[in-house]
Amino acid sequence: MKLGRLNHIGVVTPSIVESVAHYRETMGATATTEPFDLPAQGVKVCFVDTPDAHGEVGKGTQIELIEPLGEDSPIHKFLEKNPLGGQHHVCFEVEDIAEARSWFEGQGKRILGPTRTGAHGTPIFFLHPKDMMGQLTEIMETPRGDGH
Amino acid sequence: MKLGRLNHIGVVTPSIVESVAHYRETMGATATTEPFDLPAQGVKVCFVDTPDAHGEVGKGTQIELIEPLGEDSPIHKFLEKNPLGGQHHVCFEVEDIAEARSWFEGQGKRILGPTRTGAHGTPIFFLHPKDMMGQLTEIMETPRGDGH
């Protein structure tokens, strides 16, 4: 397997509205997406675009803001420990999700649940932080030119 | 202020050697720098290069691996809480470090210590996670074309 792009880092927040204000007003972000619900994962998410090395906004690694959705959201536990929020996961792109899944399985890494559709509309899965040097790691198939 | 590139994410590890092996052998990284000591900060660091949206390795957001250096390293406390290591900070680029420092001071954000030279040889400072939605945030001046 070849290390892909760091598509985004996932950051938990008690309030997407407050986080978006923080990124826009304090950090100077110019592009943030509308928040949307991912009920299957018990979260509401929104993305902050950053520039790449050429200054092109939207081509850099994104910040995924994650707020709990519903009472059973897995994010509540994170916020109990970190009431202000904080870094939650990293997400790397791969060319082929099935190939990547086999690769990590072959390495004896624990995969958390089935491959499913992620926030960018492409298939994703998560790897157990205890098998990934302490980092909850999302693997996602690279979105194609049409945004998927 | 305008949001700059996400230069790197800082990841604490109990062993840079093990982390480099993880990123090269499991994640498929092809480019990692030689580890070097930053005695003033009590850490040893090394960078993992990732590709950008065009597939160019070294142009994407880097992973900074951080291992404690010396008995007084501020990283020991992090490893006590997270023995496997984990995400530690985010680092955004700015055009002008002095201007950025004034900006954050004007916003009432706590800056941790003086502006100093960071791992890329350019001036940096850190912002208190409690003022930054739970994220320890490094601000660094963009390296110029000569690598500085």
Coordinates of C-alpha atoms in Angstrom, one line a residue:
Chain A
M1 CA 0.0 0.0 0.0
K2 CA 1.1 3.6 -0.7
L3 CA 0.4 6.4 1.8
G4 CA -2.3 8.6 0.4
R5 CA -3.2 12.2 0.9
L6 CA -4.2 13.2 4.4
N7 CA -7.8 14.0 3.4
H8 CA -8.9 15.5 6.7
I9 CA -8.4 15.5 10.4
G10 CA -11.4 14.9 12.6
V11 CA -12.0 17.4 15.4
V12 CA -14.7 16.9 18.0
T13 CA -16.6 20.0 19.2
P14 CA -19.5 20.6 21.6
S15 CA -20.8 23.1 19.0
I16 CA -20.2 23.2 15.3
V17 CA -21.6 26.7 15.2
E18 CA -19.0 27.9 17.8
S19 CA -16.2 26.0 16.0
V20 CA -17.1 27.5 12.6
A21 CA -17.1 31.0 14.2
H22 CA -13.7 30.2 15.7
Y23 CA -12.2 29.0 12.4
R24 CA -13.8 31.9 10.4
E25 CA -13.3 34.8 12.8
T26 CA -10.1 33.8 14.7
M27 CA -8.3 31.6 12.3
G28 CA -9.4 33.4 9.1
A29 CA -11.0 30.5 7.3
T30 CA -12.9 31.6 4.1
A31 CA -14.6 28.4 3.1
T32 CA -16.7 26.1 5.4
T33 CA -19.4 23.7 4.2
E34 CA -23.0 23.6 5.6
P35 CA -23.2 21.2 8.5
F36 CA -25.1 17.9 7.7
D37 CA -26.2 14.9 9.7
L38 CA -24.7 11.4 9.5
P39 CA -27.4 9.6 11.5
A40 CA -25.8 6.1 10.9
Q41 CA -22.7 7.4 12.8
G42 CA -24.5 9.5 15.3
V43 CA -22.8 12.7 14.3
K44 CA -23.3 16.0 12.6
V45 CA -20.3 17.2 10.6
C46 CA -19.0 20.1 8.6
F47 CA -15.7 20.8 6.8
V48 CA -13.3 23.7 7.0
D49 CA -11.3 24.1 3.8
T50 CA -7.6 25.0 4.0
P51 CA -5.2 26.1 1.2
D52 CA -2.6 23.7 -0.2
A53 CA 1.1 24.5 -0.8
H54 CA 0.1 26.6 -3.8
G55 CA -2.4 28.6 -1.8
E56 CA -5.4 27.0 -3.4
V57 CA -8.2 26.9 -0.8
G58 CA -10.1 23.6 -0.8
K59 CA -7.1 21.5 -2.0
G60 CA -5.4 21.3 1.4
T61 CA -6.2 18.8 4.2
Q62 CA -9.7 19.6 5.6
I63 CA -10.7 20.0 9.2
E64 CA -13.8 17.9 9.8
L65 CA -15.8 19.3 12.7
I66 CA -17.8 16.6 14.5
E67 CA -20.7 17.3 16.9
P68 CA -22.8 14.6 18.7
L69 CA -26.1 13.7 17.0
G70 CA -28.7 12.1 19.3
E71 CA -28.4 10.6 22.7
D72 CA -26.5 7.5 21.7
S73 CA -23.8 9.4 19.7
P74 CA -20.3 7.7 20.3
I75 CA -18.9 11.3 20.6
H76 CA -20.5 12.0 23.9
K77 CA -17.8 9.9 25.7
F78 CA -15.1 11.9 24.0
L79 CA -16.7 15.2 25.1
E80 CA -17.0 13.9 28.7
K81 CA -13.3 13.5 28.7
N82 CA -12.6 16.6 26.7
P83 CA -15.4 19.1 27.3
L84 CA -13.9 21.7 24.9
G85 CA -13.5 19.1 22.1
G86 CA -10.2 18.2 20.4
Q87 CA -8.5 16.0 17.8
H88 CA -10.4 12.8 17.2
H89 CA -9.1 11.0 14.1
V90 CA -7.0 11.2 11.0
C91 CA -8.2 10.2 7.5
F92 CA -5.9 9.1 4.7
E93 CA -7.0 8.4 1.1
V94 CA -6.5 5.2 -0.8
E95 CA -7.2 4.4 -4.4
D96 CA -9.1 1.2 -3.7
I97 CA -11.0 0.6 -0.5
A98 CA -11.4 -3.2 -0.8
E99 CA -7.7 -3.6 -1.5
A100 CA -6.9 -1.4 1.5
R101 CA -9.2 -3.4 3.8
S102 CA -7.5 -6.6 2.8
W103 CA -4.1 -5.0 3.3
F104 CA -4.9 -3.9 6.9
E105 CA -6.6 -7.2 7.7
G106 CA -3.5 -9.0 6.5
Q107 CA -1.4 -6.8 8.9
G108 CA -3.6 -8.0 11.8
K109 CA -5.1 -4.6 12.3
R110 CA -8.6 -4.4 13.9
I111 CA -11.1 -2.8 11.6
L112 CA -14.1 -1.2 13.3
G113 CA -17.2 -2.3 11.6
P114 CA -18.1 -2.7 7.9
T115 CA -17.0 -0.5 5.1
R116 CA -19.6 2.2 4.7
T117 CA -20.2 5.5 3.0
G118 CA -18.4 8.4 4.6
A119 CA -19.0 12.2 4.7
H120 CA -17.5 12.7 1.2
G121 CA -19.8 10.0 -0.3
T122 CA -17.0 7.5 -0.8
P123 CA -16.5 4.2 1.0
I124 CA -14.6 4.4 4.3
F125 CA -13.6 2.3 7.3
F126 CA -12.0 2.9 10.7
L127 CA -8.9 1.2 12.2
H128 CA -8.6 0.7 16.0
P129 CA -6.3 3.3 17.6
K130 CA -4.6 0.6 19.7
D131 CA -3.3 -1.0 16.5
M132 CA -2.4 2.4 15.0
M133 CA 0.1 4.0 17.4
G134 CA -2.7 5.6 19.4
Q135 CA -4.5 7.2 16.4
L136 CA -8.1 6.4 15.4
T137 CA -7.5 6.2 11.7
E138 CA -10.0 6.5 8.9
I139 CA -9.3 5.1 5.5
M140 CA -11.3 6.6 2.6
E141 CA -11.4 6.0 -1.1
T142 CA -10.2 9.1 -3.0
P143 CA -13.1 11.1 -4.3
R144 CA -13.2 11.1 -8.1
G145 CA -13.4 14.2 -10.3
D146 CA -17.2 14.5 -10.0
G147 CA -16.8 15.0 -6.3
H148 CA -17.3 11.3 -5.5
Chain B
M1 CA -5.8 37.0 9.3
K2 CA -6.2 34.4 6.6
L3 CA -6.2 30.7 7.4
G4 CA -2.9 29.2 6.1
R5 CA -1.9 25.8 5.0
L6 CA -2.1 23.0 7.6
N7 CA 1.7 22.5 7.6
H8 CA 1.7 19.4 9.9
I9 CA -0.1 17.6 12.6
G10 CA 2.0 16.7 15.7
V11 CA 1.7 13.1 16.9
V12 CA 3.4 12.0 20.1
T13 CA 5.0 8.6 20.1
P14 CA 6.9 6.6 22.7
S15 CA 9.3 5.6 19.9
I16 CA 10.1 7.4 16.7
V17 CA 11.7 4.3 15.4
E18 CA 8.5 2.3 15.9
S19 CA 6.4 5.0 14.5
V20 CA 8.5 5.4 11.4
A21 CA 8.3 1.6 10.9
H22 CA 4.5 1.9 11.3
Y23 CA 4.2 4.7 8.7
R24 CA 6.6 3.0 6.2
E25 CA 5.6 -0.6 6.5
T26 CA 1.9 -0.4 7.4
M27 CA 0.8 2.9 6.0
G28 CA 3.1 2.8 2.9
A29 CA 5.0 6.1 3.5
T30 CA 7.9 6.5 1.1
A31 CA 9.5 9.6 2.6
T32 CA 10.5 10.2 6.2
T33 CA 13.2 12.6 7.4
E34 CA 16.0 11.7 9.8
P35 CA 15.0 12.3 13.4
F36 CA 16.7 15.3 15.1
D37 CA 16.8 16.7 18.6
L38 CA 15.1 20.0 19.6
P39 CA 16.7 20.3 23.1
A40 CA 15.1 23.7 23.8
Q41 CA 11.7 22.0 23.5
G42 CA 12.7 18.7 25.2
V43 CA 11.7 16.6 22.1
K44 CA 13.2 14.6 19.3
V45 CA 11.2 14.9 16.1
C46 CA 11.0 13.5 12.6
F47 CA 8.6 14.2 9.7
V48 CA 6.6 11.8 7.5
D49 CA 5.8 13.3 4.1
T50 CA 2.4 12.8 2.5
P51 CA 1.2 13.5 -1.0
D52 CA -1.0 16.5 -1.9
A53 CA -4.1 16.4 -4.1
H54 CA -1.9 16.1 -7.2
G55 CA -0.1 13.1 -5.7
E56 CA 3.1 15.0 -5.1
V57 CA 4.8 13.5 -2.0
G58 CA 6.2 16.2 0.3
K59 CA 3.6 18.8 -0.7
G60 CA 0.9 17.5 1.6
T61 CA 0.4 18.1 5.3
Q62 CA 3.2 16.4 7.1
I63 CA 3.0 14.1 10.2
E64 CA 5.5 15.3 12.9
L65 CA 6.5 12.5 15.1
I66 CA 7.4 13.7 18.6
E67 CA 9.4 11.6 21.1
P68 CA 10.4 12.8 24.6
L69 CA 14.0 14.1 24.9
G70 CA 15.4 14.1 28.4
E71 CA 13.8 13.6 31.8
D72 CA 12.1 17.0 31.8
S73 CA 10.4 16.7 28.5
P74 CA 6.9 18.1 28.5
I75 CA 5.8 15.1 26.5
H76 CA 6.2 12.6 29.3
K77 CA 2.9 13.8 30.8
F78 CA 1.1 13.2 27.5
L79 CA 2.5 9.7 27.3
E80 CA 1.5 8.9 30.9
K81 CA -2.1 9.6 29.8
N82 CA -1.7 8.1 26.4
P83 CA 1.0 5.4 26.6
L84 CA 0.6 4.5 22.9
G85 CA 1.0 8.1 21.8
G86 CA -1.6 10.1 19.8
Q87 CA -2.5 13.4 18.3
H88 CA -0.8 16.3 20.1
H89 CA -1.1 19.5 18.1
V90 CA -2.0 21.1 14.8
C91 CA 0.3 23.6 13.0
F92 CA -1.0 26.3 10.5
E93 CA 1.2 28.5 8.4
V94 CA 1.1 32.3 8.3
E95 CA 2.9 34.8 6.1
D96 CA 4.2 37.0 8.9
I97 CA 4.7 35.6 12.4
A98 CA 4.8 39.0 14.2
E99 CA 1.5 40.1 12.6
A100 CA 0.0 36.7 13.6
R101 CA 1.2 37.1 17.2
S102 CA -0.4 40.5 17.4
W103 CA -3.6 39.2 15.9
F104 CA -4.0 36.4 18.4
E105 CA -3.0 38.7 21.3
G106 CA -5.7 41.1 20.2
Q107 CA -8.2 38.2 20.2
G108 CA -7.3 37.6 23.9
K109 CA -5.7 34.2 23.1
R110 CA -3.1 32.9 25.5
I111 CA 0.3 32.4 23.7
L112 CA 2.6 29.9 25.3
G113 CA 6.1 31.4 25.6
P114 CA 8.1 33.6 23.2
T115 CA 8.2 33.2 19.5
R116 CA 11.1 30.8 18.7
T117 CA 12.6 28.8 15.9
G118 CA 10.6 25.6 15.1
A119 CA 11.5 22.3 13.5
H120 CA 11.4 23.8 10.0
G121 CA 13.8 26.6 10.9
T122 CA 11.1 29.3 10.8
P123 CA 9.6 31.3 13.7
I124 CA 6.8 29.6 15.6
F125 CA 4.6 30.0 18.7
F126 CA 2.0 27.9 20.4
L127 CA -1.6 28.9 21.5
H128 CA -3.3 27.5 24.6
P129 CA -5.7 24.6 23.8
K130 CA -8.3 26.1 26.2
D131 CA -8.5 29.2 24.0
M132 CA -8.5 27.1 20.7
M133 CA -11.5 24.8 21.0
G134 CA -9.4 22.2 22.8
Q135 CA -6.6 22.1 20.2
L136 CA -3.0 22.9 21.1
T137 CA -2.3 25.1 18.0
E138 CA 1.1 26.0 16.6
I139 CA 1.5 28.9 14.3
M140 CA 4.5 28.9 12.0
E141 CA 5.8 31.3 9.4
T142 CA 5.7 29.7 5.9
P143 CA 9.1 28.3 4.9
R144 CA 10.4 30.2 1.8
G145 CA 11.6 28.7 -1.4
D146 CA 15.1 28.0 0.0
G147 CA 13.5 25.7 2.6
H148 CA 13.5 28.4 5.2

